[in-house]
mmCIF file of C-alpha atoms and ligand atoms in Angstrom:
data_model
loop_
_atom_site.group_PDB
_atom_site.id
_atom_site.type_symbol
_atom_site.label_atom_id
_atom_site.label_comp_id
_atom_site.label_asym_id
_atom_site.label_seq_id
_atom_site.Cartn_x
_atom_site.Cartn_y
_atom_site.Cartn_z
ATOM 1 C CA MET A 1 -13.919 -27.903 -57.697
ATOM 2 C CA SER A 2 -13.039 -25.212 -60.273
ATOM 3 C CA THR A 3 -10.303 -22.728 -59.558
ATOM 4 C CA ARG A 4 -12.894 -19.980 -59.587
ATOM 5 C CA LYS A 5 -15.025 -21.743 -57.054
ATOM 6 C CA SER A 6 -12.121 -22.363 -54.753
ATOM 7 C CA ILE A 7 -11.022 -18.755 -54.830
ATOM 8 C CA LEU A 8 -14.636 -17.712 -54.086
ATOM 9 C CA LEU A 9 -14.714 -20.305 -51.218
ATOM 10 C CA LEU A 10 -11.359 -18.996 -49.839
ATOM 11 C CA ALA A 11 -12.539 -15.390 -50.038
ATOM 12 C CA LEU A 12 -15.730 -16.199 -48.282
ATOM 13 C CA THR A 13 -13.940 -18.104 -45.473
ATOM 14 C CA MET A 14 -11.482 -15.175 -44.993
ATOM 15 C CA ALA A 15 -14.422 -12.736 -44.750
ATOM 16 C CA VAL A 16 -16.385 -14.914 -42.319
ATOM 17 C CA LEU A 17 -13.117 -15.113 -40.186
ATOM 18 C CA GLY A 18 -12.481 -11.488 -40.345
ATOM 19 C CA ILE A 19 -16.088 -10.591 -39.214
ATOM 20 C CA ALA A 20 -15.963 -13.123 -36.429
ATOM 21 C CA ALA A 21 -12.583 -11.786 -35.166
ATOM 22 C CA PHE A 22 -13.894 -8.221 -35.300
ATOM 23 C CA ALA A 23 -17.173 -9.298 -33.384
ATOM 24 C CA LEU A 24 -14.987 -11.030 -30.765
ATOM 25 C CA MET A 25 -12.751 -8.021 -30.341
ATOM 26 C CA ALA A 26 -15.821 -5.734 -29.993
ATOM 27 C CA VAL A 27 -17.394 -8.118 -27.322
ATOM 28 C CA LYS A 28 -14.009 -8.332 -25.464
ATOM 29 C CA ASP A 29 -13.641 -4.522 -25.351
ATOM 30 C CA GLN A 30 -17.251 -4.408 -23.740
ATOM 31 C CA THR A 31 -16.367 -6.974 -21.008
ATOM 32 C CA TYR A 32 -15.123 -5.637 -17.732
ATOM 33 C CA VAL A 33 -12.445 -8.037 -16.226
ATOM 34 C CA ALA A 34 -12.164 -7.516 -12.517
ATOM 35 C CA SER A 35 -8.853 -7.562 -10.620
ATOM 36 C CA GLU A 36 -7.864 -8.106 -6.951
ATOM 37 C CA ALA A 37 -8.795 -5.022 -4.849
ATOM 38 C CA TYR A 38 -5.953 -2.967 -3.525
ATOM 39 C CA ALA A 39 -5.545 -0.787 -0.571
ATOM 40 C CA PRO A 40 -2.162 0.313 0.909
ATOM 41 C CA VAL A 41 -1.036 -1.632 4.030
ATOM 42 C CA GLY A 42 -0.664 0.610 7.067
ATOM 43 C CA GLU A 43 0.807 3.989 6.246
ATOM 44 C CA PRO A 44 1.067 4.407 2.454
ATOM 45 C CA ASN A 45 4.260 5.379 0.827
ATOM 46 C CA ARG A 46 3.405 8.960 -0.195
ATOM 47 C CA ALA A 47 6.491 9.563 -2.256
ATOM 48 C CA ILE A 48 4.734 7.624 -5.120
ATOM 49 C CA ALA A 49 1.130 7.825 -6.257
ATOM 50 C CA VAL A 50 -0.881 6.173 -9.064
ATOM 51 C CA VAL A 51 -3.740 7.590 -10.886
ATOM 52 C CA TYR A 52 -5.538 5.628 -13.503
ATOM 53 C CA TYR A 53 -8.323 5.410 -15.995
ATOM 54 C CA SER A 54 -9.563 2.035 -17.110
ATOM 55 C CA ARG A 55 -12.812 1.156 -19.112
ATOM 56 C CA SER A 56 -12.667 -2.610 -19.290
ATOM 57 C CA GLY A 57 -10.435 -3.346 -16.208
ATOM 58 C CA HIS A 58 -7.020 -4.294 -17.700
ATOM 59 C CA SER A 59 -5.294 -0.900 -17.008
ATOM 60 C CA GLU A 60 -6.897 -1.017 -13.525
ATOM 61 C CA ALA A 61 -5.303 -4.343 -12.848
ATOM 62 C CA VAL A 62 -1.893 -2.852 -13.862
ATOM 63 C CA ALA A 63 -2.472 0.350 -11.839
ATOM 64 C CA ARG A 64 -3.237 -1.727 -8.812
ATOM 65 C CA GLU A 65 -0.054 -3.877 -9.381
ATOM 66 C CA VAL A 66 2.038 -0.787 -9.632
ATOM 67 C CA ALA A 67 0.504 0.657 -6.503
ATOM 68 C CA ARG A 68 0.903 -2.591 -4.617
ATOM 69 C CA THR A 69 4.668 -2.770 -5.674
ATOM 70 C CA PHE A 70 5.294 0.513 -3.744
ATOM 71 C CA ASN A 71 2.387 0.393 -1.206
ATOM 72 C CA ALA A 72 1.335 3.730 -2.776
ATOM 73 C CA PRO A 73 -1.903 5.493 -2.731
ATOM 74 C CA ILE A 74 -4.069 5.036 -5.782
ATOM 75 C CA ALA A 75 -6.998 6.986 -7.343
ATOM 76 C CA ARG A 76 -9.407 6.148 -10.151
ATOM 77 C CA ILE A 77 -10.485 8.592 -12.868
ATOM 78 C CA ALA A 78 -14.110 8.135 -13.786
ATOM 79 C CA ALA A 79 -15.397 9.183 -17.280
ATOM 80 C CA ASP A 80 -18.627 8.621 -19.283
ATOM 81 C CA TYR A 81 -17.670 5.855 -21.748
ATOM 82 C CA PRO A 82 -20.096 3.082 -21.280
ATOM 83 C CA LEU A 83 -19.189 -0.476 -21.874
ATOM 84 C CA ASP A 84 -21.313 -0.896 -24.973
ATOM 85 C CA PHE A 85 -21.041 0.191 -28.564
ATOM 86 C CA SER A 86 -22.083 3.734 -27.808
ATOM 87 C CA GLY A 87 -19.177 4.012 -25.317
ATOM 88 C CA GLN A 88 -16.857 2.479 -27.846
ATOM 89 C CA GLY A 89 -17.949 4.871 -30.490
ATOM 90 C CA LYS A 90 -17.556 7.798 -28.212
ATOM 91 C CA ALA A 91 -14.175 6.734 -27.247
ATOM 92 C CA VAL A 92 -12.967 6.530 -30.814
ATOM 93 C CA SER A 93 -14.553 9.802 -31.947
ATOM 94 C CA ASP A 94 -13.175 11.717 -28.717
ATOM 95 C CA ALA A 95 -9.715 10.091 -29.156
ATOM 96 C CA ASN A 96 -9.590 11.112 -32.808
ATOM 97 C CA ALA A 97 -10.781 14.755 -32.096
ATOM 98 C CA GLY A 98 -8.442 15.044 -29.003
ATOM 99 C CA GLU A 99 -11.476 15.850 -26.999
ATOM 100 C CA LEU A 100 -11.018 16.346 -23.246
ATOM 101 C CA PRO A 101 -14.062 14.659 -21.469
ATOM 102 C CA ARG A 102 -15.426 15.665 -18.068
ATOM 103 C CA ILE A 103 -13.888 13.315 -15.405
ATOM 104 C CA GLU A 104 -14.119 12.707 -11.708
ATOM 105 C CA VAL A 105 -11.075 11.691 -9.782
ATOM 106 C CA GLU A 106 -11.104 9.835 -6.487
ATOM 107 C CA PRO A 107 -9.622 11.918 -3.836
ATOM 108 C CA VAL A 108 -5.769 11.438 -3.418
ATOM 109 C CA ASP A 109 -3.117 13.574 -1.599
ATOM 110 C CA LEU A 110 -0.428 14.173 -4.054
ATOM 111 C CA ASP A 111 1.464 16.880 -2.005
ATOM 112 C CA LEU A 112 4.304 14.529 -1.072
ATOM 113 C CA ALA A 113 4.296 12.373 -4.314
ATOM 114 C CA ARG A 114 7.653 12.889 -6.215
ATOM 115 C CA CYS A 115 6.771 10.185 -8.667
ATOM 116 C CA LEU A 116 3.418 9.870 -10.233
ATOM 117 C CA PHE A 117 2.332 6.772 -12.429
ATOM 118 C CA LEU A 118 -0.465 7.691 -14.784
ATOM 119 C CA VAL A 119 -2.122 4.525 -16.196
ATOM 120 C CA SER A 120 -4.563 4.147 -18.950
ATOM 121 C CA PRO A 121 -5.581 2.094 -22.094
ATOM 122 C CA THR A 122 -4.442 3.228 -25.549
ATOM 123 C CA TRP A 123 -7.214 4.655 -27.684
ATOM 124 C CA MET A 124 -6.499 5.344 -31.303
ATOM 125 C CA PHE A 125 -2.679 5.021 -30.757
ATOM 126 C CA ARG A 126 -2.603 7.508 -27.768
ATOM 127 C CA PRO A 127 -3.285 7.493 -23.970
ATOM 128 C CA ALA A 128 -7.179 7.481 -23.439
ATOM 129 C CA THR A 129 -8.780 10.912 -23.422
ATOM 130 C CA PRO A 130 -9.616 10.955 -19.609
ATOM 131 C CA LEU A 131 -5.828 10.774 -18.840
ATOM 132 C CA TRP A 132 -5.308 14.010 -20.979
ATOM 133 C CA SER A 133 -8.237 15.790 -19.036
ATOM 134 C CA TYR A 134 -6.517 14.794 -15.791
ATOM 135 C CA VAL A 135 -3.222 16.355 -16.830
ATOM 136 C CA GLU A 136 -4.798 19.565 -17.840
ATOM 137 C CA GLN A 137 -6.542 20.013 -14.476
ATOM 138 C CA THR A 138 -3.635 18.799 -12.151
ATOM 139 C CA ASP A 139 -0.586 20.805 -10.896
ATOM 140 C CA LEU A 140 2.329 18.440 -11.647
ATOM 141 C CA THR A 141 5.070 20.720 -10.488
ATOM 142 C CA GLY A 142 8.158 18.842 -9.357
ATOM 143 C CA LYS A 143 6.849 15.480 -9.958
ATOM 144 C CA GLU A 144 8.320 12.692 -12.126
ATOM 145 C CA ILE A 145 5.782 11.287 -14.368
ATOM 146 C CA VAL A 146 5.697 7.753 -15.674
ATOM 147 C CA LEU A 147 3.082 7.052 -18.219
ATOM 148 C CA VAL A 148 1.927 3.288 -18.279
ATOM 149 C CA THR A 149 -0.438 2.388 -21.148
ATOM 150 C CA THR A 150 -2.102 -1.009 -22.087
ATOM 151 C CA GLY A 151 -3.054 -1.799 -25.561
ATOM 152 C CA ASN A 152 -3.802 -4.759 -27.850
ATOM 153 C CA SER A 153 -1.440 -3.663 -30.581
ATOM 154 C CA ARG A 154 0.497 -0.407 -30.796
ATOM 155 C CA PHE A 155 0.816 3.222 -30.028
ATOM 156 C CA GLU A 156 2.190 6.191 -32.047
ATOM 157 C CA GLN A 157 5.430 7.894 -30.605
ATOM 158 C CA THR A 158 4.238 11.212 -31.737
ATOM 159 C CA GLU A 159 1.191 10.954 -29.511
ATOM 160 C CA ILE A 160 3.250 10.004 -26.584
ATOM 161 C CA ASP A 161 5.488 12.974 -27.271
ATOM 162 C CA ALA A 162 2.482 15.389 -27.358
ATOM 163 C CA PHE A 163 1.300 13.806 -24.030
ATOM 164 C CA ALA A 164 4.780 14.358 -22.548
ATOM 165 C CA ARG A 165 4.694 18.125 -23.688
ATOM 166 C CA ARG A 166 1.277 18.602 -21.816
ATOM 167 C CA VAL A 167 2.838 16.971 -18.686
ATOM 168 C CA GLU A 168 5.813 19.383 -18.983
ATOM 169 C CA ALA A 169 3.503 22.375 -19.539
ATOM 170 C CA ARG A 170 1.780 21.368 -16.151
ATOM 171 C CA GLY A 171 5.219 21.504 -14.434
ATOM 172 C CA GLY A 172 5.906 17.655 -14.397
ATOM 173 C CA ARG A 173 9.147 15.833 -15.582
ATOM 174 C CA PHE A 174 8.129 13.133 -18.050
ATOM 175 C CA ILE A 175 10.603 10.452 -17.490
ATOM 176 C CA HIS A 176 9.207 7.383 -19.168
ATOM 177 C CA HIS A 177 6.547 5.717 -21.169
ATOM 178 C CA LEU A 178 5.898 2.052 -20.496
ATOM 179 C CA PHE A 179 3.607 0.139 -23.049
ATOM 180 C CA LEU A 180 2.174 -3.121 -22.096
ATOM 181 C CA ARG A 181 0.976 -5.019 -25.189
ATOM 182 C CA ARG A 182 -1.807 -7.345 -24.292
ATOM 183 C CA GLY A 183 -2.005 -8.928 -27.834
ATOM 184 C CA ARG A 184 -4.875 -9.366 -30.106
ATOM 185 C CA ILE A 185 -8.169 -11.374 -29.946
ATOM 186 C CA PHE A 186 -6.924 -14.981 -29.797
ATOM 187 C CA TRP A 187 -3.406 -14.318 -28.778
ATOM 188 C CA GLN A 188 -3.852 -12.175 -25.582
ATOM 189 C CA LYS A 189 -1.567 -12.459 -22.651
ATOM 190 C CA SER A 190 -3.130 -13.921 -19.565
ATOM 191 C CA ARG A 191 -3.634 -11.614 -16.629
ATOM 192 C CA GLU A 192 -0.786 -13.143 -14.713
ATOM 193 C CA ASP A 193 1.588 -12.723 -17.564
ATOM 194 C CA LEU A 194 0.396 -9.019 -18.005
ATOM 195 C CA LEU A 195 1.104 -8.364 -14.267
ATOM 196 C CA ALA A 196 4.377 -10.112 -14.265
ATOM 197 C CA GLU A 197 5.493 -7.939 -17.238
ATOM 198 C CA ALA A 198 4.297 -4.850 -15.400
ATOM 199 C CA ARG A 199 6.331 -5.636 -12.303
ATOM 200 C CA ALA A 200 9.477 -6.496 -14.345
ATOM 201 C CA ARG A 201 9.260 -3.198 -16.382
ATOM 202 C CA ILE A 202 8.596 -1.119 -13.235
ATOM 203 C CA ARG A 203 11.706 -2.410 -11.575
ATOM 204 C CA ASP A 204 13.534 -1.483 -14.734
ATOM 205 C CA LEU A 205 12.747 2.158 -14.089
ATOM 206 C CA ARG A 206 15.610 2.439 -11.915
ATOM 207 C CA ARG A 207 17.743 2.287 -15.044
ATOM 208 C CA ARG A 208 15.469 4.879 -16.681
ATOM 209 C CA GLY A 209 16.482 7.619 -14.319
ATOM 210 C CA SER A 210 13.645 7.804 -11.823
ATOM 211 C CA ALA A 211 15.415 9.016 -8.563
ATOM 212 C CA THR A 212 12.247 8.359 -6.582
ATOM 213 C CA VAL A 213 11.836 4.688 -7.739
ATOM 214 C CA GLU A 214 15.541 4.186 -7.163
ATOM 215 C CA LEU A 215 15.288 5.333 -3.570
ATOM 216 C CA VAL A 216 12.072 3.438 -2.847
ATOM 217 C CA ILE A 217 13.288 0.055 -4.252
ATOM 218 C CA GLN A 218 16.545 0.525 -2.265
ATOM 219 C CA ALA A 219 14.732 1.221 0.927
HETATM 220 C C1 FMN B 1 -11.969 2.809 -28.544
HETATM 221 C C2 FMN B 1 -10.680 1.984 -28.488
HETATM 222 C C3 FMN B 1 -9.532 2.154 -29.188
HETATM 223 C C4 FMN B 1 -8.406 1.518 -29.087
HETATM 224 N N1 FMN B 1 -7.223 1.769 -29.781
HETATM 225 C C5 FMN B 1 -6.139 1.009 -29.498
HETATM 226 C C6 FMN B 1 -4.920 1.329 -30.099
HETATM 227 O O1 FMN B 1 -4.795 2.354 -30.907
HETATM 228 N N2 FMN B 1 -3.841 0.525 -29.848
HETATM 229 C C7 FMN B 1 -3.900 -0.456 -29.048
HETATM 230 O O2 FMN B 1 -2.787 -1.188 -28.778
HETATM 231 N N3 FMN B 1 -4.983 -0.788 -28.406
HETATM 232 C C8 FMN B 1 -6.182 -0.156 -28.629
HETATM 233 N N4 FMN B 1 -7.406 -0.490 -28.041
HETATM 234 C C9 FMN B 1 -7.279 -1.585 -27.018
HETATM 235 C C10 FMN B 1 -7.256 -1.200 -25.630
HETATM 236 O O3 FMN B 1 -6.141 -0.306 -25.405
HETATM 237 C C11 FMN B 1 -6.840 -2.258 -24.770
HETATM 238 O O4 FMN B 1 -7.795 -3.314 -24.914
HETATM 239 C C12 FMN B 1 -6.659 -1.879 -23.272
HETATM 240 O O5 FMN B 1 -5.881 -2.871 -22.640
HETATM 241 C C13 FMN B 1 -7.980 -1.754 -22.586
HETATM 242 O O6 FMN B 1 -7.670 -1.273 -21.205
HETATM 243 P P1 FMN B 1 -8.785 -1.144 -20.109
HETATM 244 O O7 FMN B 1 -9.332 -2.433 -19.930
HETATM 245 O O8 FMN B 1 -8.158 -0.577 -18.922
HETATM 246 O O9 FMN B 1 -9.932 -0.263 -20.631
HETATM 247 C C14 FMN B 1 -8.463 0.323 -28.157
HETATM 248 C C15 FMN B 1 -9.691 -0.035 -27.539
HETATM 249 C C16 FMN B 1 -10.718 0.805 -27.574
HETATM 250 C C17 FMN B 1 -12.038 0.458 -26.813
#
């Protein structure tokens, strides 16, 4: 085969692989992956609470694992980003525009919570838009805030700093951001590995200056 033909064949193969990878990623982003249900055992530990948004179930699994670790109450944020191409497109455009979507939050009593875990996917290098809406409509006075984001690749620190400023504007003390990288397309972490990493990183929060987590883990 001539060099010209070989280069053409290579370029074609690369293009087909690229399209296949993109299609696979799009399909994966539209697939809800369920996780084990969670409810506190007996009286919940009200010093800690977990509030989360999740579109395809991965952040939900992490949020449930955080709540399970502390026997804490948990509440889900609902927002209108359907699991199809329209929802994906809206997520991209809203995230890029910094839009604050309408949300509904399951009832949760935060009065006694000293540490609040906010969990969400990463959209366009920042926490997903429903989490920003949640912060804007919540009084966070006196609470330590731990932001936990899942993502397949990366986030921008400037976006996390901007989120931290909104938390502080609502009275909260932003103490840590924990990013759980799931990996891309063919090289994604298993659910067990993701949750094991979440557990390890949460325990590490003691060293990150969370007085509440320190107290709860010692108890
Ligand atoms: C619209 C959109 C934008 C995304 N942008 C990013 C990104 O900037 N960085 C990243 O690491 N992952 C990104 N992802 C991947 C998700 O953050 C990742 O799959 C996440 O774990 C999904 O969480 P969920 O199942 O709780 O919705 C994006 C996904 C979608 C749908």
